Amino acid sequence: MAFAILCRIIFAILILLPISTIAQTNLNITLGSSIVANRSNSTWLSPSGEFAFGFQQIVPGSYLLAIWFNNIPQRTIVWSANRNNLAEEGSIIQLFQDGRFELNDPRGQRIWAANLAGPRVAYAAMLDIGNFVLASNTSRVVWQSFDEPTDTLLPGQTLNQGGDLVASFSETNYSSGRFLFAMQTDGNLVFYTRNFPMNDNIFAYTSTQTVDSGYQVVFNQSGYIFLAARNGTILSFLSSESASSSQFYQRAILEYDGVLRHYVYPRSNNGPGACGFNSFCSLGTDQRPNCECPNGYSPVDRNDRMSGCKLDYVPQSCDREINETGLFSFIEMPNADWPDFDYDIFEQYDEDSCRRACLDDCFCAVAIYNDRGCWKKKFPLSNGRLDSSIGGKALIKIRTRNATVNPTSESQQNRKDQSTLIITGSALLGSSVFLNLVLLSSLLIFICYNRRKSSIIQSYTVLPGVNIRSFTFIELQEATNGFKEELGNGACSTVYKGVINNENGKLIAVKKLGKMVEEAEVEFKAEVSSISRTNHKNLVQLLGYCDEGQNKLLVYEFMSNGSLSSFIFGNSRPSWYKRVQIACAIARGLCYLHDECSTQIIHCDIKPQNVLLDETLTAKISDFGLAKLLRPDQTRTTTGIRGTRGYVAPEWFRNMPITVKVDVYSFGILLLELICCRRNVQTDVENENEEILSYWAYDCYKIRTLKLLVADDEEAIYDIKQFEKFLMIALWCIQEDPSLRPKMKRVLHMLEGSVEVPIPPNPESFTTIC
Ligand SMILES: *[C@@H]1O[C@H](CO)[C@@H](O)[C@H](O)[C@H]1NC(C)=O
Ligand SMILES: *[C@@H]1O[C@H](CO)[C@@H](O)[C@H](O)[C@H]1NC(C)=O
Ligand SMILES: *[C@@H]1O[C@H](CO)[C@@H](O)[C@H](O)[C@H]1NC(C)=O
Ligand SMILES: *[C@@H]1O[C@H](CO)[C@@H](O)[C@H](O)[C@H]1NC(C)=O
Ligand SMILES: *[C@@H]1O[C@H](CO)[C@@H](O)[C@H](O)[C@H]1NC(C)=O
Ligand SMILES: *[C@@H]1O[C@H](CO)[C@@H](O)[C@H](O)[C@H]1NC(C)=O
Ligand SMILES: *[C@@H]1O[C@H](CO)[C@@H](O)[C@H](O)[C@H]1NC(C)=O
Ligand SMILES: *[C@@H]1O[C@H](CO)[C@@H](O)[C@H](O)[C@H]1NC(C)=O
Ligand SMILES: *[C@@H]1O[C@H](CO)[C@@H](O)[C@H](O)[C@H]1NC(C)=O
Ligand SMILES: *[C@@H]1O[C@H](CO)[C@@H](O)[C@H](O)[C@H]1NC(C)=O
């Protein structure tokens, strides 16, 4: 089994606070220099100030002699001397006149000493690459921290035969822990669990199987970590995600959970600054970082933007007796991520499974869904970022209803739960990651935020070209049992349900077209061939046709969940999330018709009745086959209005060219209906201002009474920002002036959150010269 399969290298990123570096010229640390372990925090800095050598107080009165990244707000120790024997206050590290380099306690008892061999030490220096060296008067290195790694490798460092990394005991206890990563003298590179607290290695959980060939682990300046043979040949990559050391701080650390992780930190101070726990950082229009709280959270301290955010509600109970799954739902935040510390990862998940996985798990605070990957995050969320380069979406778990128990006992209950939550949570993290190491069948590498932009999996099968089936009328008569079960009918067609017996009983929808005028007949075949070339998961697929004289039929895939119209105007309101998903799906289908298929297709009749839902509730546009395929020279058609009242763009009534923008208009109306879950025209309302949704919606937007539109839709109320955004997009789509309406591609980008939505003008402000 390839090493890559077993070894999980995780790239993570930490956003830096813009800290001004105290540049200090390289003063050689001269003989006689010393540092005392006390609260004066004196250090020896590297010339750039990026690394520091000195004492870190681990617990009050106990100090670790260490090297750390000095420009990172979090304590990030990369090397330590006395991890298993902390130094008490007043201990002293000294470069003696005779060249000895020793750590002694206040009574002069030796705690640690550099193992010296070779020429006499003349000076010491903290180098910019994070290496602390003792050198001779000819600048020959006599001793260096790079030769005695603790649990971390830095770029430029190698782990030679006989060298090893030992994980810390826990996140905060830097003592030697349970895992070991050894470059053995036999050439094999092995991960072991250690028999804690004894020093023997009991279980090799993975190895490179390079006995006799492996020589050293190299972490080079381009960010590659690999096992090399003596002759320099690369035998195996541990991390092949490059990151230039000139742009990133990097480290590879065997963490206390047994995972070797490659961390990358942007050096740049221009990036978004770090925000507090549970908040996220985005770049404002002024290119300055903003710290914001996600929906459902509010700032810990309103006056301090960096203070982080706290939950507005009681978190989900982990008590087995109280199943609160039904009381929570999600708010979507496209392009957001909290990249550190996923405690659980699922691959090849669909979004619904990802949502379910997080809902059913009381530890899960946020799930990141991106490209069929699902990452579960728990509190506190750190290093949040919102950026269009991230892609995917964060699903923020929110409470939509309060539990109906005595509130005081509930909050006490939850306080208790939180402490157990942390304990079980971290135990879970340790063990599950370890299991993952053994079981995971693929290497998870992610760098920065592009990490999930791997291959896009096509979730639909490709129908080859015009190669659709031609049916005989008899066949279709049989398939529909003599056109028995009617699914619906339109002005000049009726749709029947059918089943193809020789294809495992595949369900179909057969559309029987009424009598056609001769001219239309000529076009029928051309249209069929054109439509059959379309292939998109948000379009109902044409499977075949029948063309026998007067009998003209089209055969489509059967959509088991009926039309969007019955879905949104039916008795029970579908979830806000589903509706958001459907809006995006329709936009994608339209984008395809307008821009991506070989002949531009204007649907001309977008409305909820013409959007069908399959068994997974994926929305698919139907009936585009009967829309006239307008060739560019035909766009000035004035022959009769197509489309359905209420959804029809104003240009049909005016002497104006018909373009793809008529579909944008209809989509805008549909979007309004979808987000408000009501028909555009509704006469049984109390207030007559509310009769026409498209007018009323603009009024509500203008005078900021959005809540009237969402009424009692709790999920939408929780996600009011997204609701408002969708409303703004809809208002752009229904502009009277077609040139003001965005193209579908832009609409889609706005829906997905990768493009800002500008303030929409009043849709009716356009006056035509008729
Ligand atoms: C730390 O030790 C140094 C050297 O002994 C001493 O000068 C300094 O006052 C001490 N600082 C504190 C805060 O104890
Ligand atoms: C030394 O560091 C500690 C902990 O970070 C801090 O509380 C203390 O104020 C620092 N002392 C000095 C003298 O900077
Ligand atoms: C440090 O000391 C060495 C040896 O004495 C010398 O070659 C080097 O120039 C010194 N570096 C600085 C920056 O003083
Ligand atoms: C370095 O020290 C050695 C003795 O340890 C001495 O012989 C030599 O001259 C010194 N070299 C320089 C450049 O000072
Ligand atoms: C770290 O853990 C070890 C092993 O349990 C323990 O002996 C040591 O006291 C701990 N150190 C600290 C600072 O808690
Ligand atoms: C280098 O060493 C490896 C392992 O020992 C061996 O497989 C490879 O053939 C060598 N390559 C060269 C160019 O000598
Ligand atoms: C690091 O190793 C990679 C992979 O062999 C190589 O492509 C790259 O040039 C190396 N970088 C440096 C700075 O040596
Ligand atoms: C909680 O209830 C949901 C249905 O509301 C169910 O799917 C889930 O399995 C239950 N979880 C537990 C832990 O019983
Ligand atoms: C839950 O109860 C709290 C406190 O009574 C209240 O502020 C909050 O609005 C309620 N949340 C919901 C979703 O009902
Ligand atoms: C959608 O169809 C599936 C399978 O046909 C069915 O189980 C599900 O209940 C339907 N959903 C809705 C909302 O009608």
PDB file of C-alpha atoms in Angstrom, residues 125 254 490 642 655 676 702:
ATOM      1  CA  ALA A 125      23.139  32.586  16.643  1.00  0.00           C
ATOM      2  CA  LEU A 254       3.782  15.320  14.342  1.00  0.00           C
ATOM      3  CA  GLY A 490     -50.718  22.309 -21.658  1.00  0.00           C
ATOM      4  CA  ARG A 642     -45.315  33.192 -25.600  1.00  0.00           C
ATOM      5  CA  ASN A 655     -42.124  46.400 -29.977  1.00  0.00           C
ATOM      6  CA  CYS A 676     -41.632  34.103  -0.288  1.00  0.00           C
ATOM      7  CA  LYS A 702     -37.239  49.957   0.044  1.00  0.00           C
TER       8      LYS A 702
END
